[in-house]
């Protein structure tokens, strides 16, 4: 009988242990369904659906506004919108400062026959050109810093976000500001082309020396010793005119670049709503 009692006590012990193991397994299942990542997924799903009107505004090309930021406050989307808003503000400030420099230098106003014909006049133009070149390099550095911070913020947001969207979706979000980068790069190239053309013109006039003179008639004009040199001069002025028009187009696009980025982000986030768990 003692052996039987011992056997029963062992059975009871294994039964208790079995219940304990069952509780451990059940706890693991509950933890898995309520894991931090699962909770973030649920929260992000709620936030995206709640903030759908904000995402529609983004898709329409509106950079994040204070009202949009207020609506997204304390949401999973807040860091992303904040990074976009900061980039928009900083880029606008940099472009405004550069545009002020363009207007202050007024390079086109100095490319007169009276300035171009004389060495002192060309020296003055070169000073203006150097001032504008310095401003452009400053803009390029500022824009690169803005873009770097935005890229880091978007990458960080994806790392903090749950496994949201597939790999292709995440790559598309990371590259969503590519159009902005292309616009800014094109603008910088046009600015450099303008400055290069002006510098080349000044060097060409330096080499011509007394082969070009100033005619003071009803309108001052440069008179060249050969038809070929006159053609070169006119072609340069035509090229500068074309570049100036392209400059204005790209400057407008650069000012709207944040809206292009917002449109892409809005499209991607709205598309993810349909696939949300």
Coordinates of C-alpha atoms in Angstrom, one line a residue:
X1 CA 0.0 0.0 0.0
X2 CA 2.8 2.4 0.7
X3 CA 4.2 1.8 -2.7
X4 CA 0.7 2.6 -4.2
X5 CA 0.5 5.7 -2.1
X6 CA 3.9 6.7 -3.3
X7 CA 2.8 6.1 -6.9
X8 CA -0.3 8.2 -6.4
X9 CA 1.7 11.1 -5.0
X10 CA 4.0 11.0 -8.0
X11 CA 1.0 11.0 -10.3
X12 CA -0.3 14.0 -8.5
X13 CA 3.0 15.8 -8.8
X14 CA 3.2 15.2 -12.5
X15 CA -0.4 16.4 -12.8
X16 CA 0.5 19.6 -11.0
X17 CA 3.6 20.0 -13.1
X18 CA 1.5 19.4 -16.2
X19 CA -0.8 22.2 -15.3
X20 CA 2.1 24.5 -14.6
X21 CA 3.6 23.7 -18.0
X22 CA 0.2 24.4 -19.6
X23 CA 0.1 27.8 -17.9
X24 CA 3.6 28.6 -19.1
X25 CA 2.6 27.7 -22.7
X26 CA -0.6 29.6 -22.4
X27 CA 1.3 32.7 -21.1
X28 CA 3.7 32.4 -24.0
X29 CA 0.8 32.5 -26.5
X30 CA -0.8 35.5 -24.7
X31 CA 2.6 37.3 -24.7
X32 CA 3.1 36.6 -28.4
X33 CA -0.3 38.1 -29.2
X34 CA 0.3 41.1 -27.0
X35 CA 4.0 41.6 -27.8
X36 CA 5.3 45.2 -28.1
X37 CA 5.5 44.8 -31.9
X38 CA 1.9 43.6 -32.0
X39 CA 0.7 46.5 -29.9
X40 CA 2.6 48.9 -32.2
X41 CA 0.9 47.3 -35.2
X42 CA -2.5 47.8 -33.7
X43 CA -1.7 51.4 -32.7
X44 CA -0.3 52.3 -36.1
X45 CA -3.3 50.8 -37.8
X46 CA -5.6 52.9 -35.7
X47 CA -3.5 56.0 -36.2
X48 CA -3.3 55.7 -40.0
X49 CA -7.1 55.2 -40.2
X50 CA -7.8 58.0 -37.8
X51 CA -5.4 60.4 -39.7
X52 CA -6.6 59.5 -43.1
X53 CA -7.8 63.1 -43.7
X54 CA -4.2 64.3 -43.0
X55 CA -2.8 61.7 -45.4
X56 CA -5.2 62.9 -48.1
X57 CA -3.8 66.5 -47.6
X58 CA -0.3 65.1 -48.0
X59 CA -1.4 63.3 -51.2
X60 CA -2.7 66.5 -52.5
X61 CA 0.8 68.0 -52.2
X62 CA 0.5 69.9 -49.0
X63 CA 3.7 69.9 -46.8
X64 CA 2.8 69.2 -43.1
X65 CA 1.1 72.3 -41.6
X66 CA 0.8 73.2 -37.9
X67 CA -2.9 72.0 -38.1
X68 CA -1.8 68.6 -39.5
X69 CA 0.9 68.3 -36.9
X70 CA -1.6 69.0 -34.1
X71 CA -4.0 66.4 -35.4
X72 CA -1.1 63.8 -35.5
X73 CA 0.3 64.7 -32.1
X74 CA 1.3 61.7 -30.0
X75 CA 0.6 59.4 -32.9
X76 CA 2.9 56.9 -34.5
X77 CA 3.0 59.2 -37.6
X78 CA 4.0 62.3 -35.6
X79 CA 7.8 61.7 -35.9
X80 CA 7.5 61.2 -39.7
X81 CA 5.4 64.3 -40.2
X82 CA 7.7 66.4 -37.9
X83 CA 10.8 65.4 -40.0
X84 CA 9.0 66.4 -43.2
X85 CA 7.8 69.7 -41.7
X86 CA 11.3 70.5 -40.5
X87 CA 12.8 69.7 -43.9
X88 CA 10.2 71.9 -45.6
X89 CA 10.8 74.9 -43.3
X90 CA 14.6 74.6 -43.5
X91 CA 14.6 74.2 -47.3
X92 CA 12.3 77.2 -47.7
X93 CA 14.5 79.3 -45.5
X94 CA 17.7 78.3 -47.5
X95 CA 16.0 79.0 -50.8
X96 CA 14.6 82.4 -49.6
X97 CA 18.1 83.4 -48.4
X98 CA 19.6 82.4 -51.8
X99 CA 17.0 84.2 -53.7
X100 CA 17.7 87.3 -51.7
X101 CA 21.4 87.0 -52.7
X102 CA 20.4 86.6 -56.4
X103 CA 18.4 89.8 -56.2
X104 CA 21.1 91.6 -54.2
X105 CA 23.9 90.6 -56.6
X106 CA 21.7 91.4 -59.7
X107 CA 24.3 89.8 -61.9
X108 CA 22.3 90.4 -65.1
X109 CA 22.3 94.2 -64.4
X110 CA 26.1 94.3 -64.4
X111 CA 26.5 92.5 -67.8
X112 CA 26.3 95.8 -69.7
X113 CA 28.5 96.8 -72.6
X114 CA 30.1 99.5 -70.5
X115 CA 31.2 97.0 -67.9
X116 CA 32.1 94.2 -70.3
X117 CA 34.4 96.4 -72.4
X118 CA 36.8 97.5 -69.7
X119 CA 39.1 95.5 -67.4
X120 CA 37.8 97.4 -64.3
X121 CA 34.2 96.7 -65.3
X122 CA 34.9 93.0 -65.8
X123 CA 36.6 92.9 -62.4
X124 CA 33.5 94.3 -60.8
X125 CA 31.4 91.6 -62.6
X126 CA 33.8 89.0 -61.3
X127 CA 33.3 90.2 -57.7
X128 CA 29.6 89.9 -58.1
X129 CA 30.0 86.5 -59.6
X130 CA 32.2 85.3 -56.7
X131 CA 29.6 86.6 -54.3
X132 CA 26.9 84.6 -56.0
X133 CA 29.1 81.5 -56.3
X134 CA 29.7 81.6 -52.5
X135 CA 26.0 81.9 -51.9
X136 CA 25.3 78.9 -54.1
X137 CA 27.9 76.7 -52.4
X138 CA 26.3 77.7 -49.1
X139 CA 22.8 76.7 -50.4
X140 CA 24.2 73.4 -51.6
X141 CA 25.7 72.6 -48.2
X142 CA 22.5 73.6 -46.4
X143 CA 20.4 71.6 -48.7
X144 CA 22.6 68.5 -48.3
X145 CA 22.3 68.8 -44.5
X146 CA 18.5 69.1 -44.7
X147 CA 18.3 66.1 -47.0
X148 CA 20.6 64.0 -44.8
X149 CA 18.6 64.8 -41.6
X150 CA 15.4 63.9 -43.5
X151 CA 16.8 60.6 -44.8
X152 CA 18.0 59.7 -41.3
X153 CA 14.7 60.6 -39.7
X154 CA 12.7 58.5 -42.2
X155 CA 15.1 55.6 -41.8
X156 CA 14.8 55.9 -38.0
X157 CA 11.0 56.0 -38.2
X158 CA 10.9 52.8 -40.2
X159 CA 13.2 51.1 -37.7
X160 CA 11.0 52.2 -34.8
X161 CA 7.8 51.3 -36.7
X162 CA 6.6 47.7 -36.7
X163 CA 7.0 45.4 -39.7
X164 CA 4.7 47.7 -41.7
X165 CA 4.5 47.1 -45.4
X166 CA 6.6 44.8 -47.4
X167 CA 10.2 45.4 -48.4
X168 CA 9.2 47.1 -51.6
X169 CA 6.9 49.5 -49.7
X170 CA 9.6 50.4 -47.2
X171 CA 12.1 51.0 -50.0
X172 CA 9.6 53.3 -51.8
X173 CA 9.1 55.3 -48.6
X174 CA 12.8 55.7 -48.1
X175 CA 13.2 56.9 -51.7
X176 CA 10.1 59.1 -51.6
X177 CA 12.1 62.3 -51.6
X178 CA 14.1 61.3 -54.7
X179 CA 12.1 63.7 -56.9
X180 CA 13.0 66.6 -54.5
X181 CA 16.7 65.7 -54.7
X182 CA 16.5 65.6 -58.5
X183 CA 14.8 69.0 -58.6
X184 CA 17.4 70.6 -56.3
X185 CA 20.3 69.0 -58.3
X186 CA 18.9 70.3 -61.5
X187 CA 18.5 73.8 -60.0
X188 CA 22.1 73.8 -58.7
X189 CA 23.4 72.7 -62.2
X190 CA 21.6 75.6 -63.9
X191 CA 23.0 78.0 -61.4
X192 CA 26.5 76.7 -62.0
X193 CA 26.0 76.8 -65.8
X194 CA 25.0 80.4 -65.6
X195 CA 28.1 81.3 -63.6
X196 CA 30.3 79.3 -66.0
X197 CA 28.9 81.0 -69.0
X198 CA 29.5 84.5 -67.5
X199 CA 33.0 83.6 -66.5
X200 CA 33.7 82.2 -69.9
X201 CA 32.4 85.4 -71.5
X202 CA 34.7 87.5 -69.3
X203 CA 37.7 85.4 -70.1
X204 CA 36.8 85.6 -73.8
X205 CA 36.6 89.4 -73.7
X206 CA 40.0 89.5 -71.8
X207 CA 41.6 87.6 -74.7
X208 CA 40.0 89.8 -77.4
X209 CA 41.5 93.0 -75.9
X210 CA 41.2 95.9 -78.5
X211 CA 39.5 93.6 -81.0
X212 CA 36.2 94.7 -79.3
X213 CA 35.2 98.3 -78.8
X214 CA 32.2 100.2 -77.3
X215 CA 29.9 102.1 -79.6
X216 CA 28.0 104.9 -77.9
X217 CA 24.9 105.5 -80.0
X218 CA 21.3 105.6 -79.0
X219 CA 22.1 102.4 -77.2
X220 CA 25.6 101.2 -76.1
X221 CA 26.8 98.2 -78.1
X222 CA 29.9 96.1 -78.3
X223 CA 31.5 96.1 -81.8
X224 CA 33.6 93.1 -82.7
X225 CA 36.4 92.9 -85.2
X226 CA 35.0 89.7 -86.8
X227 CA 31.6 88.3 -87.5
X228 CA 32.6 85.1 -85.8
X229 CA 33.3 86.9 -82.5
X230 CA 30.0 88.8 -82.8
X231 CA 28.2 85.5 -83.3
X232 CA 30.0 84.0 -80.3
X233 CA 28.9 86.9 -78.1
X234 CA 25.3 86.8 -79.3
X235 CA 25.2 83.0 -78.7
X236 CA 26.4 83.5 -75.2
X237 CA 23.8 86.1 -74.4
X238 CA 21.1 83.8 -75.9
X239 CA 22.3 80.9 -73.8
X240 CA 22.3 83.1 -70.7
X241 CA 18.7 84.1 -71.5
X242 CA 17.6 80.5 -71.8
X243 CA 19.4 79.5 -68.6
X244 CA 17.8 82.4 -66.8
X245 CA 14.3 81.3 -67.8
X246 CA 15.2 77.7 -66.8
X247 CA 16.5 79.1 -63.5
X248 CA 13.1 80.6 -62.7
X249 CA 11.3 77.4 -63.6
X250 CA 13.5 75.3 -61.4
X251 CA 13.5 77.8 -58.5
X252 CA 9.7 77.5 -58.5
X253 CA 9.9 73.7 -58.6
X254 CA 12.5 73.8 -55.7
X255 CA 10.1 75.9 -53.6
X256 CA 7.4 73.3 -54.2
X257 CA 9.7 70.3 -53.7
X258 CA 8.4 69.5 -50.2
X259 CA 4.9 69.3 -51.7
X260 CA 6.2 66.7 -54.2
X261 CA 7.6 64.7 -51.3
X262 CA 4.5 65.0 -49.3
X263 CA 2.4 63.8 -52.2
X264 CA 4.5 60.6 -52.5
X265 CA 4.4 59.9 -48.7
X266 CA 0.7 60.5 -48.7
X267 CA 0.2 58.0 -51.6
X268 CA 2.2 55.3 -49.9
X269 CA 0.6 55.7 -46.5
X270 CA -2.9 55.7 -47.9
X271 CA -2.1 52.6 -49.9
X272 CA -1.0 50.9 -46.8
X273 CA -4.4 51.5 -45.2
X274 CA -6.0 48.9 -47.4
X275 CA -3.4 46.3 -46.4
X276 CA -3.4 47.2 -42.7
X277 CA -4.2 44.2 -40.4

